[in-house]
Amino acid sequence: MTYSSFSKTLAPGIRLGWLNTGRFFEQAERLKFSLGRSVSPIFQELMIQLLEENSYERHLRFFRKQLEIQCVELLNTLRLYFPKDCYFHRPQGGYSIWGRLPKEVNMPDFYKFCESQKIAFTPGDTFSYTDAYSYHFRIIFADRITSESIVRLKIIGEKVQSILDEKINENL
């Protein structure tokens, strides 16, 4: 069986996907009805029309181009405003950029400061059972990047630089 969703590429709120059940069609059909949940027939019909008219492929091409633009813009912003010893990985796909801060940064304090700036970074250790990614974080670029968010990222980058400067001064 294979399955996927249109939620990430069309509209997150519609919760519409597909399932290719192969020889398990009857069991899947019974399970679907037993769960009692159904997707809006309007959304289903809209998706059928988009797929039949190749509008969905056109939408995907535009969507991918927009994501690439937003990814590059966010990467450039992070690399411009964060200290040089921070690392940001350019993704090959998906919706997020991985970053790594120097070990001198207190990560819980960093996340609290980011929260105060209304910028959401997902801690890297959320994705691991070890502490190997405790100085890593993930930021999503699927949302439109505004001039306000760029200013906030600049403030966060300056804060990281001031933390590193303080650590250097302490060691002198």
Short mmCIF file of N, CA and C in Angstrom, two decimals:
data_model
loop_
_atom_site.label_atom_id
_atom_site.label_comp_id
_atom_site.label_asym_id
_atom_site.label_seq_id
_atom_site.Cartn_x
_atom_site.Cartn_y
_atom_site.Cartn_z
N MET A 1 0.85 -1.18 0.00
CA MET A 1 0.00 0.00 0.00
C MET A 1 0.89 1.23 0.00
N THR A 2 0.42 2.27 -0.64
CA THR A 2 1.10 3.56 -0.63
C THR A 2 0.07 4.64 -0.34
N TYR A 3 0.55 5.72 0.25
CA TYR A 3 -0.34 6.83 0.58
C TYR A 3 0.44 8.12 0.61
N SER A 4 -0.28 9.22 0.54
CA SER A 4 0.31 10.54 0.67
C SER A 4 -0.80 11.53 0.94
N SER A 5 -0.40 12.79 1.06
CA SER A 5 -1.35 13.84 1.41
C SER A 5 -1.16 15.04 0.49
N PHE A 6 -2.23 15.77 0.29
CA PHE A 6 -2.17 17.03 -0.44
C PHE A 6 -2.07 18.20 0.53
N SER A 7 -2.13 17.93 1.83
CA SER A 7 -2.19 18.99 2.83
C SER A 7 -0.99 19.94 2.78
N LYS A 8 0.21 19.41 2.62
CA LYS A 8 1.41 20.27 2.65
C LYS A 8 1.60 21.05 1.35
N THR A 9 0.99 20.58 0.27
CA THR A 9 1.22 21.23 -1.02
C THR A 9 0.04 22.04 -1.51
N LEU A 10 -1.13 21.84 -0.93
CA LEU A 10 -2.31 22.57 -1.39
C LEU A 10 -2.85 23.49 -0.31
N ALA A 11 -3.27 22.91 0.79
CA ALA A 11 -3.80 23.71 1.90
C ALA A 11 -3.84 22.84 3.15
N PRO A 12 -3.11 23.21 4.21
CA PRO A 12 -3.02 22.37 5.40
C PRO A 12 -4.36 22.05 6.04
N GLY A 13 -5.32 22.94 5.95
CA GLY A 13 -6.59 22.74 6.64
C GLY A 13 -7.50 21.71 6.02
N ILE A 14 -7.25 21.30 4.78
CA ILE A 14 -8.22 20.40 4.14
C ILE A 14 -8.07 18.94 4.54
N ARG A 15 -6.90 18.55 5.03
CA ARG A 15 -6.67 17.18 5.49
C ARG A 15 -7.12 16.16 4.44
N LEU A 16 -6.62 16.31 3.23
CA LEU A 16 -7.00 15.44 2.14
C LEU A 16 -5.77 14.71 1.61
N GLY A 17 -5.90 13.43 1.42
CA GLY A 17 -4.80 12.64 0.91
C GLY A 17 -5.32 11.51 0.04
N TRP A 18 -4.45 10.59 -0.28
CA TRP A 18 -4.85 9.45 -1.09
C TRP A 18 -4.20 8.19 -0.54
N LEU A 19 -4.82 7.08 -0.86
CA LEU A 19 -4.35 5.77 -0.42
C LEU A 19 -4.53 4.79 -1.58
N ASN A 20 -3.46 4.16 -2.00
CA ASN A 20 -3.50 3.10 -3.00
C ASN A 20 -3.42 1.79 -2.23
N THR A 21 -4.56 1.12 -2.10
CA THR A 21 -4.65 -0.05 -1.24
C THR A 21 -4.28 -1.35 -1.92
N GLY A 22 -4.24 -1.34 -3.24
CA GLY A 22 -3.94 -2.59 -3.94
C GLY A 22 -4.96 -3.66 -3.57
N ARG A 23 -4.48 -4.82 -3.19
CA ARG A 23 -5.37 -5.95 -2.88
C ARG A 23 -6.11 -5.79 -1.55
N PHE A 24 -5.80 -4.73 -0.79
CA PHE A 24 -6.45 -4.52 0.50
C PHE A 24 -7.60 -3.52 0.43
N PHE A 25 -8.17 -3.32 -0.76
CA PHE A 25 -9.21 -2.30 -0.95
C PHE A 25 -10.39 -2.51 -0.01
N GLU A 26 -10.93 -3.74 0.04
CA GLU A 26 -12.12 -3.98 0.85
C GLU A 26 -11.87 -3.73 2.33
N GLN A 27 -10.71 -4.16 2.83
CA GLN A 27 -10.39 -3.94 4.24
C GLN A 27 -10.23 -2.44 4.52
N ALA A 28 -9.59 -1.72 3.62
CA ALA A 28 -9.39 -0.28 3.79
C ALA A 28 -10.72 0.46 3.74
N GLU A 29 -11.60 0.03 2.85
CA GLU A 29 -12.92 0.66 2.74
C GLU A 29 -13.71 0.47 4.02
N ARG A 30 -13.69 -0.75 4.57
CA ARG A 30 -14.39 -1.02 5.84
C ARG A 30 -13.81 -0.17 6.96
N LEU A 31 -12.49 -0.09 7.02
CA LEU A 31 -11.84 0.69 8.06
C LEU A 31 -12.20 2.17 7.94
N LYS A 32 -12.21 2.68 6.73
CA LYS A 32 -12.56 4.09 6.50
C LYS A 32 -13.98 4.38 7.03
N PHE A 33 -14.93 3.52 6.71
CA PHE A 33 -16.29 3.75 7.17
C PHE A 33 -16.44 3.53 8.66
N SER A 34 -15.67 2.62 9.23
CA SER A 34 -15.77 2.37 10.68
C SER A 34 -15.24 3.55 11.48
N LEU A 35 -14.29 4.28 10.91
CA LEU A 35 -13.76 5.46 11.61
C LEU A 35 -14.75 6.61 11.61
N GLY A 36 -15.68 6.60 10.68
CA GLY A 36 -16.72 7.61 10.66
C GLY A 36 -16.26 9.00 10.24
N ARG A 37 -15.05 9.12 9.76
CA ARG A 37 -14.56 10.43 9.34
C ARG A 37 -14.61 10.51 7.83
N SER A 38 -14.94 11.68 7.37
CA SER A 38 -14.97 11.88 5.93
C SER A 38 -14.45 13.28 5.62
N VAL A 39 -13.80 13.38 4.49
CA VAL A 39 -13.33 14.67 4.02
C VAL A 39 -14.47 15.33 3.28
N SER A 40 -14.54 16.62 3.33
CA SER A 40 -15.58 17.37 2.65
C SER A 40 -15.66 16.99 1.18
N PRO A 41 -16.84 16.66 0.68
CA PRO A 41 -16.99 16.33 -0.74
C PRO A 41 -16.55 17.49 -1.66
N ILE A 42 -16.67 18.71 -1.19
CA ILE A 42 -16.24 19.86 -2.00
C ILE A 42 -14.73 19.81 -2.20
N PHE A 43 -13.98 19.51 -1.14
CA PHE A 43 -12.52 19.41 -1.27
C PHE A 43 -12.14 18.24 -2.18
N GLN A 44 -12.86 17.12 -2.04
CA GLN A 44 -12.57 15.98 -2.89
C GLN A 44 -12.80 16.33 -4.36
N GLU A 45 -13.91 16.96 -4.65
CA GLU A 45 -14.22 17.33 -6.03
C GLU A 45 -13.22 18.34 -6.58
N LEU A 46 -12.84 19.30 -5.76
CA LEU A 46 -11.84 20.29 -6.17
C LEU A 46 -10.52 19.60 -6.53
N MET A 47 -10.10 18.65 -5.70
CA MET A 47 -8.84 17.96 -5.96
C MET A 47 -8.93 17.13 -7.23
N ILE A 48 -10.05 16.47 -7.46
CA ILE A 48 -10.24 15.69 -8.69
C ILE A 48 -10.10 16.60 -9.91
N GLN A 49 -10.73 17.76 -9.85
CA GLN A 49 -10.65 18.70 -10.99
C GLN A 49 -9.22 19.20 -11.19
N LEU A 50 -8.54 19.52 -10.11
CA LEU A 50 -7.15 19.99 -10.22
C LEU A 50 -6.26 18.92 -10.86
N LEU A 51 -6.46 17.67 -10.46
CA LEU A 51 -5.65 16.58 -11.01
C LEU A 51 -5.98 16.29 -12.47
N GLU A 52 -7.26 16.33 -12.81
CA GLU A 52 -7.67 16.03 -14.19
C GLU A 52 -7.23 17.11 -15.17
N GLU A 53 -7.18 18.35 -14.72
CA GLU A 53 -6.84 19.47 -15.61
C GLU A 53 -5.36 19.84 -15.56
N ASN A 54 -4.55 19.06 -14.90
CA ASN A 54 -3.12 19.34 -14.72
C ASN A 54 -2.85 20.65 -13.98
N SER A 55 -3.87 21.21 -13.36
CA SER A 55 -3.68 22.44 -12.59
C SER A 55 -2.81 22.19 -11.36
N TYR A 56 -2.89 20.99 -10.82
CA TYR A 56 -2.10 20.67 -9.63
C TYR A 56 -0.62 20.67 -9.96
N GLU A 57 -0.23 20.13 -11.12
CA GLU A 57 1.18 20.14 -11.54
C GLU A 57 1.68 21.58 -11.69
N ARG A 58 0.87 22.43 -12.29
CA ARG A 58 1.22 23.85 -12.44
C ARG A 58 1.38 24.50 -11.07
N HIS A 59 0.44 24.19 -10.17
CA HIS A 59 0.52 24.72 -8.81
C HIS A 59 1.81 24.26 -8.13
N LEU A 60 2.15 22.97 -8.28
CA LEU A 60 3.36 22.45 -7.65
C LEU A 60 4.62 23.15 -8.17
N ARG A 61 4.68 23.40 -9.48
CA ARG A 61 5.85 24.10 -10.04
C ARG A 61 5.98 25.49 -9.43
N PHE A 62 4.87 26.21 -9.35
CA PHE A 62 4.88 27.55 -8.75
C PHE A 62 5.25 27.47 -7.27
N PHE A 63 4.66 26.52 -6.56
CA PHE A 63 4.88 26.35 -5.13
C PHE A 63 6.35 26.04 -4.84
N ARG A 64 6.94 25.14 -5.62
CA ARG A 64 8.35 24.79 -5.44
C ARG A 64 9.26 25.99 -5.69
N LYS A 65 8.93 26.77 -6.70
CA LYS A 65 9.72 27.97 -7.00
C LYS A 65 9.64 28.97 -5.84
N GLN A 66 8.44 29.15 -5.29
CA GLN A 66 8.26 30.04 -4.14
C GLN A 66 9.05 29.54 -2.93
N LEU A 67 9.00 28.24 -2.68
CA LEU A 67 9.75 27.68 -1.56
C LEU A 67 11.25 27.90 -1.75
N GLU A 68 11.74 27.72 -2.96
CA GLU A 68 13.17 27.93 -3.23
C GLU A 68 13.56 29.38 -2.96
N ILE A 69 12.73 30.32 -3.40
CA ILE A 69 13.00 31.75 -3.16
C ILE A 69 13.03 32.03 -1.67
N GLN A 70 12.04 31.50 -0.94
CA GLN A 70 11.98 31.74 0.51
C GLN A 70 13.13 31.08 1.23
N CYS A 71 13.54 29.91 0.78
CA CYS A 71 14.67 29.21 1.39
C CYS A 71 15.94 30.04 1.23
N VAL A 72 16.20 30.50 0.02
CA VAL A 72 17.40 31.30 -0.24
C VAL A 72 17.37 32.60 0.56
N GLU A 73 16.21 33.23 0.62
CA GLU A 73 16.10 34.49 1.37
C GLU A 73 16.38 34.27 2.86
N LEU A 74 15.82 33.20 3.41
CA LEU A 74 16.05 32.92 4.83
C LEU A 74 17.50 32.53 5.09
N LEU A 75 18.07 31.69 4.23
CA LEU A 75 19.48 31.32 4.38
C LEU A 75 20.39 32.55 4.34
N ASN A 76 20.16 33.42 3.37
CA ASN A 76 20.96 34.64 3.25
C ASN A 76 20.83 35.51 4.49
N THR A 77 19.61 35.61 5.01
CA THR A 77 19.38 36.41 6.22
C THR A 77 20.13 35.82 7.41
N LEU A 78 20.01 34.51 7.60
CA LEU A 78 20.70 33.86 8.72
C LEU A 78 22.21 34.02 8.60
N ARG A 79 22.74 33.80 7.41
CA ARG A 79 24.19 33.89 7.22
C ARG A 79 24.69 35.33 7.33
N LEU A 80 23.86 36.29 7.01
CA LEU A 80 24.25 37.69 7.11
C LEU A 80 24.28 38.18 8.56
N TYR A 81 23.29 37.80 9.35
CA TYR A 81 23.12 38.39 10.67
C TYR A 81 23.62 37.54 11.83
N PHE A 82 23.85 36.26 11.61
CA PHE A 82 24.38 35.43 12.69
C PHE A 82 25.90 35.40 12.60
N PRO A 83 26.58 35.11 13.71
CA PRO A 83 28.04 35.06 13.68
C PRO A 83 28.56 34.05 12.65
N LYS A 84 29.77 34.31 12.20
CA LYS A 84 30.36 33.47 11.14
C LYS A 84 30.57 32.02 11.56
N ASP A 85 30.72 31.75 12.87
CA ASP A 85 30.94 30.37 13.28
C ASP A 85 29.64 29.59 13.51
N CYS A 86 28.53 30.18 13.10
CA CYS A 86 27.26 29.44 13.08
C CYS A 86 27.17 28.75 11.71
N TYR A 87 26.45 27.65 11.67
CA TYR A 87 26.34 26.88 10.43
C TYR A 87 24.87 26.75 10.04
N PHE A 88 24.58 26.91 8.76
CA PHE A 88 23.23 26.75 8.24
C PHE A 88 23.27 25.87 7.00
N HIS A 89 22.49 24.82 7.02
CA HIS A 89 22.50 23.82 5.94
C HIS A 89 21.43 24.14 4.91
N ARG A 90 21.84 24.22 3.65
CA ARG A 90 20.87 24.41 2.57
C ARG A 90 20.21 23.06 2.27
N PRO A 91 18.88 22.98 2.43
CA PRO A 91 18.20 21.70 2.25
C PRO A 91 18.06 21.33 0.77
N GLN A 92 17.96 20.04 0.51
CA GLN A 92 17.70 19.54 -0.84
C GLN A 92 16.21 19.39 -1.10
N GLY A 93 15.42 19.54 -0.07
CA GLY A 93 13.96 19.43 -0.18
C GLY A 93 13.36 19.77 1.16
N GLY A 94 12.06 19.64 1.26
CA GLY A 94 11.39 19.90 2.52
C GLY A 94 11.10 21.38 2.72
N TYR A 95 10.86 21.74 3.97
CA TYR A 95 10.42 23.08 4.33
C TYR A 95 11.26 23.72 5.41
N SER A 96 12.42 23.14 5.72
CA SER A 96 13.16 23.67 6.86
C SER A 96 14.66 23.73 6.61
N ILE A 97 15.30 24.63 7.35
CA ILE A 97 16.75 24.81 7.35
C ILE A 97 17.26 24.39 8.72
N TRP A 98 18.35 23.63 8.72
CA TRP A 98 19.00 23.25 9.96
C TRP A 98 20.14 24.22 10.24
N GLY A 99 20.24 24.64 11.49
CA GLY A 99 21.32 25.51 11.91
C GLY A 99 22.04 24.91 13.11
N ARG A 100 23.26 25.38 13.32
CA ARG A 100 24.04 24.95 14.49
C ARG A 100 24.73 26.18 15.06
N LEU A 101 24.63 26.33 16.37
CA LEU A 101 25.26 27.43 17.07
C LEU A 101 26.52 26.94 17.78
N PRO A 102 27.44 27.84 18.08
CA PRO A 102 28.63 27.45 18.84
C PRO A 102 28.26 26.95 20.25
N LYS A 103 29.09 26.11 20.80
CA LYS A 103 28.82 25.48 22.10
C LYS A 103 28.81 26.48 23.26
N GLU A 104 29.29 27.69 23.03
CA GLU A 104 29.28 28.71 24.09
C GLU A 104 27.88 29.27 24.34
N VAL A 105 26.94 28.99 23.47
CA VAL A 105 25.59 29.55 23.60
C VAL A 105 24.74 28.66 24.51
N ASN A 106 24.11 29.27 25.49
CA ASN A 106 23.18 28.57 26.36
C ASN A 106 21.87 28.40 25.57
N MET A 107 21.60 27.19 25.13
CA MET A 107 20.47 26.98 24.23
C MET A 107 19.10 27.26 24.85
N PRO A 108 18.83 26.87 26.10
CA PRO A 108 17.52 27.24 26.67
C PRO A 108 17.31 28.76 26.69
N ASP A 109 18.36 29.51 27.03
CA ASP A 109 18.25 30.98 27.01
C ASP A 109 18.04 31.49 25.58
N PHE A 110 18.73 30.86 24.63
CA PHE A 110 18.59 31.23 23.22
C PHE A 110 17.13 31.06 22.77
N TYR A 111 16.53 29.91 23.10
CA TYR A 111 15.15 29.67 22.67
C TYR A 111 14.16 30.62 23.35
N LYS A 112 14.42 30.95 24.62
CA LYS A 112 13.55 31.92 25.30
C LYS A 112 13.64 33.28 24.62
N PHE A 113 14.86 33.67 24.24
CA PHE A 113 15.03 34.96 23.57
C PHE A 113 14.33 34.93 22.20
N CYS A 114 14.47 33.85 21.48
CA CYS A 114 13.80 33.72 20.17
C CYS A 114 12.29 33.81 20.34
N GLU A 115 11.79 33.17 21.38
CA GLU A 115 10.35 33.22 21.65
C GLU A 115 9.91 34.66 21.91
N SER A 116 10.73 35.41 22.65
CA SER A 116 10.38 36.81 22.92
C SER A 116 10.37 37.65 21.64
N GLN A 117 11.12 37.20 20.63
CA GLN A 117 11.16 37.88 19.33
C GLN A 117 10.13 37.32 18.35
N LYS A 118 9.34 36.36 18.82
CA LYS A 118 8.31 35.72 18.00
C LYS A 118 8.89 35.00 16.78
N ILE A 119 10.04 34.38 16.99
CA ILE A 119 10.67 33.55 15.97
C ILE A 119 10.74 32.13 16.55
N ALA A 120 10.23 31.18 15.81
CA ALA A 120 10.16 29.80 16.30
C ALA A 120 11.26 28.94 15.68
N PHE A 121 12.17 28.51 16.51
CA PHE A 121 13.17 27.52 16.14
C PHE A 121 12.80 26.23 16.88
N THR A 122 12.88 25.10 16.21
CA THR A 122 12.64 23.83 16.87
C THR A 122 13.99 23.28 17.33
N PRO A 123 14.13 23.01 18.63
CA PRO A 123 15.41 22.49 19.12
C PRO A 123 15.80 21.19 18.43
N GLY A 124 17.07 21.07 18.10
CA GLY A 124 17.58 19.89 17.41
C GLY A 124 17.46 18.62 18.22
N ASP A 125 17.59 18.73 19.55
CA ASP A 125 17.51 17.51 20.35
C ASP A 125 16.10 16.93 20.39
N THR A 126 15.11 17.66 19.88
CA THR A 126 13.76 17.13 19.74
C THR A 126 13.75 15.93 18.80
N PHE A 127 14.70 15.90 17.87
CA PHE A 127 14.73 14.88 16.83
C PHE A 127 15.70 13.74 17.12
N SER A 128 16.23 13.69 18.34
CA SER A 128 17.21 12.65 18.67
C SER A 128 17.07 12.24 20.13
N TYR A 129 17.46 11.00 20.42
CA TYR A 129 17.46 10.52 21.79
C TYR A 129 18.79 10.80 22.48
N THR A 130 19.73 11.37 21.74
CA THR A 130 21.04 11.70 22.32
C THR A 130 21.17 13.21 22.39
N ASP A 131 22.28 13.67 22.96
CA ASP A 131 22.51 15.11 23.02
C ASP A 131 23.39 15.58 21.85
N ALA A 132 23.52 14.75 20.83
CA ALA A 132 24.38 15.07 19.68
C ALA A 132 23.92 16.32 18.93
N TYR A 133 22.65 16.66 19.04
CA TYR A 133 22.11 17.80 18.30
C TYR A 133 21.62 18.92 19.22
N SER A 134 22.19 18.99 20.40
CA SER A 134 21.72 19.98 21.37
C SER A 134 22.03 21.41 20.97
N TYR A 135 22.98 21.62 20.06
CA TYR A 135 23.28 22.97 19.60
C TYR A 135 22.72 23.23 18.19
N HIS A 136 21.89 22.30 17.73
CA HIS A 136 21.26 22.43 16.43
C HIS A 136 19.82 22.90 16.60
N PHE A 137 19.29 23.49 15.56
CA PHE A 137 17.88 23.89 15.55
C PHE A 137 17.37 23.85 14.13
N ARG A 138 16.05 23.84 14.02
CA ARG A 138 15.40 23.83 12.72
C ARG A 138 14.49 25.03 12.61
N ILE A 139 14.48 25.68 11.46
CA ILE A 139 13.57 26.79 11.20
C ILE A 139 12.85 26.51 9.89
N ILE A 140 11.57 26.77 9.88
CA ILE A 140 10.72 26.51 8.72
C ILE A 140 10.69 27.74 7.81
N PHE A 141 10.81 27.51 6.51
CA PHE A 141 10.75 28.63 5.56
C PHE A 141 9.50 28.59 4.69
N ALA A 142 8.53 27.74 5.02
CA ALA A 142 7.32 27.64 4.21
C ALA A 142 6.44 28.89 4.35
N ASP A 143 6.51 29.56 5.50
CA ASP A 143 5.74 30.79 5.68
C ASP A 143 6.47 31.94 4.99
N ARG A 144 5.72 32.91 4.56
CA ARG A 144 6.31 34.07 3.89
C ARG A 144 7.25 34.80 4.85
N ILE A 145 8.39 35.19 4.33
CA ILE A 145 9.37 35.92 5.13
C ILE A 145 9.08 37.41 4.97
N THR A 146 8.86 38.07 6.08
CA THR A 146 8.50 39.49 6.05
C THR A 146 9.69 40.34 6.48
N SER A 147 9.59 41.64 6.22
CA SER A 147 10.65 42.54 6.68
C SER A 147 10.72 42.53 8.20
N GLU A 148 9.59 42.34 8.85
CA GLU A 148 9.56 42.26 10.31
C GLU A 148 10.31 41.04 10.81
N SER A 149 10.11 39.89 10.16
CA SER A 149 10.82 38.68 10.61
C SER A 149 12.32 38.80 10.34
N ILE A 150 12.70 39.50 9.28
CA ILE A 150 14.13 39.72 9.01
C ILE A 150 14.75 40.57 10.11
N VAL A 151 14.05 41.60 10.54
CA VAL A 151 14.55 42.45 11.64
C VAL A 151 14.69 41.62 12.91
N ARG A 152 13.72 40.77 13.17
CA ARG A 152 13.78 39.93 14.38
C ARG A 152 14.95 38.94 14.31
N LEU A 153 15.19 38.37 13.13
CA LEU A 153 16.33 37.47 12.98
C LEU A 153 17.65 38.21 13.16
N LYS A 154 17.70 39.46 12.70
CA LYS A 154 18.90 40.27 12.89
C LYS A 154 19.16 40.48 14.39
N ILE A 155 18.10 40.79 15.12
CA ILE A 155 18.22 40.99 16.58
C ILE A 155 18.71 39.72 17.25
N ILE A 156 18.18 38.57 16.84
CA ILE A 156 18.60 37.30 17.42
C ILE A 156 20.07 37.03 17.09
N GLY A 157 20.46 37.26 15.84
CA GLY A 157 21.85 37.07 15.45
C GLY A 157 22.79 37.96 16.24
N GLU A 158 22.39 39.21 16.45
CA GLU A 158 23.21 40.14 17.25
C GLU A 158 23.31 39.66 18.70
N LYS A 159 22.23 39.08 19.22
CA LYS A 159 22.24 38.54 20.58
C LYS A 159 23.24 37.38 20.69
N VAL A 160 23.23 36.49 19.70
CA VAL A 160 24.18 35.37 19.69
C VAL A 160 25.60 35.91 19.65
N GLN A 161 25.84 36.93 18.82
CA GLN A 161 27.19 37.51 18.73
C GLN A 161 27.60 38.13 20.06
N SER A 162 26.67 38.81 20.75
CA SER A 162 27.01 39.41 22.04
C SER A 162 27.33 38.33 23.09
N ILE A 163 26.64 37.20 23.04
CA ILE A 163 26.94 36.08 23.94
C ILE A 163 28.35 35.57 23.69
N LEU A 164 28.70 35.42 22.42
CA LEU A 164 30.04 34.94 22.08
C LEU A 164 31.11 35.95 22.48
N ASP A 165 30.83 37.24 22.29
CA ASP A 165 31.77 38.29 22.69
C ASP A 165 31.99 38.26 24.19
N GLU A 166 30.92 38.08 24.97
CA GLU A 166 31.05 37.99 26.43
C GLU A 166 31.92 36.82 26.84
N LYS A 167 31.74 35.67 26.19
CA LYS A 167 32.54 34.48 26.52
C LYS A 167 34.02 34.72 26.21
N ILE A 168 34.29 35.41 25.12
CA ILE A 168 35.69 35.72 24.77
C ILE A 168 36.29 36.64 25.81
N ASN A 169 35.54 37.67 26.24
CA ASN A 169 36.03 38.62 27.23
C ASN A 169 36.25 37.94 28.60
N GLU A 170 35.39 36.97 28.93
CA GLU A 170 35.56 36.24 30.19
C GLU A 170 36.86 35.43 30.21
N ASN A 171 37.22 34.95 29.04
CA ASN A 171 38.42 34.10 28.94
C ASN A 171 39.72 34.92 28.84
N LEU A 172 39.62 36.22 28.69
CA LEU A 172 40.84 37.05 28.59
C LEU A 172 41.46 37.32 29.94
#
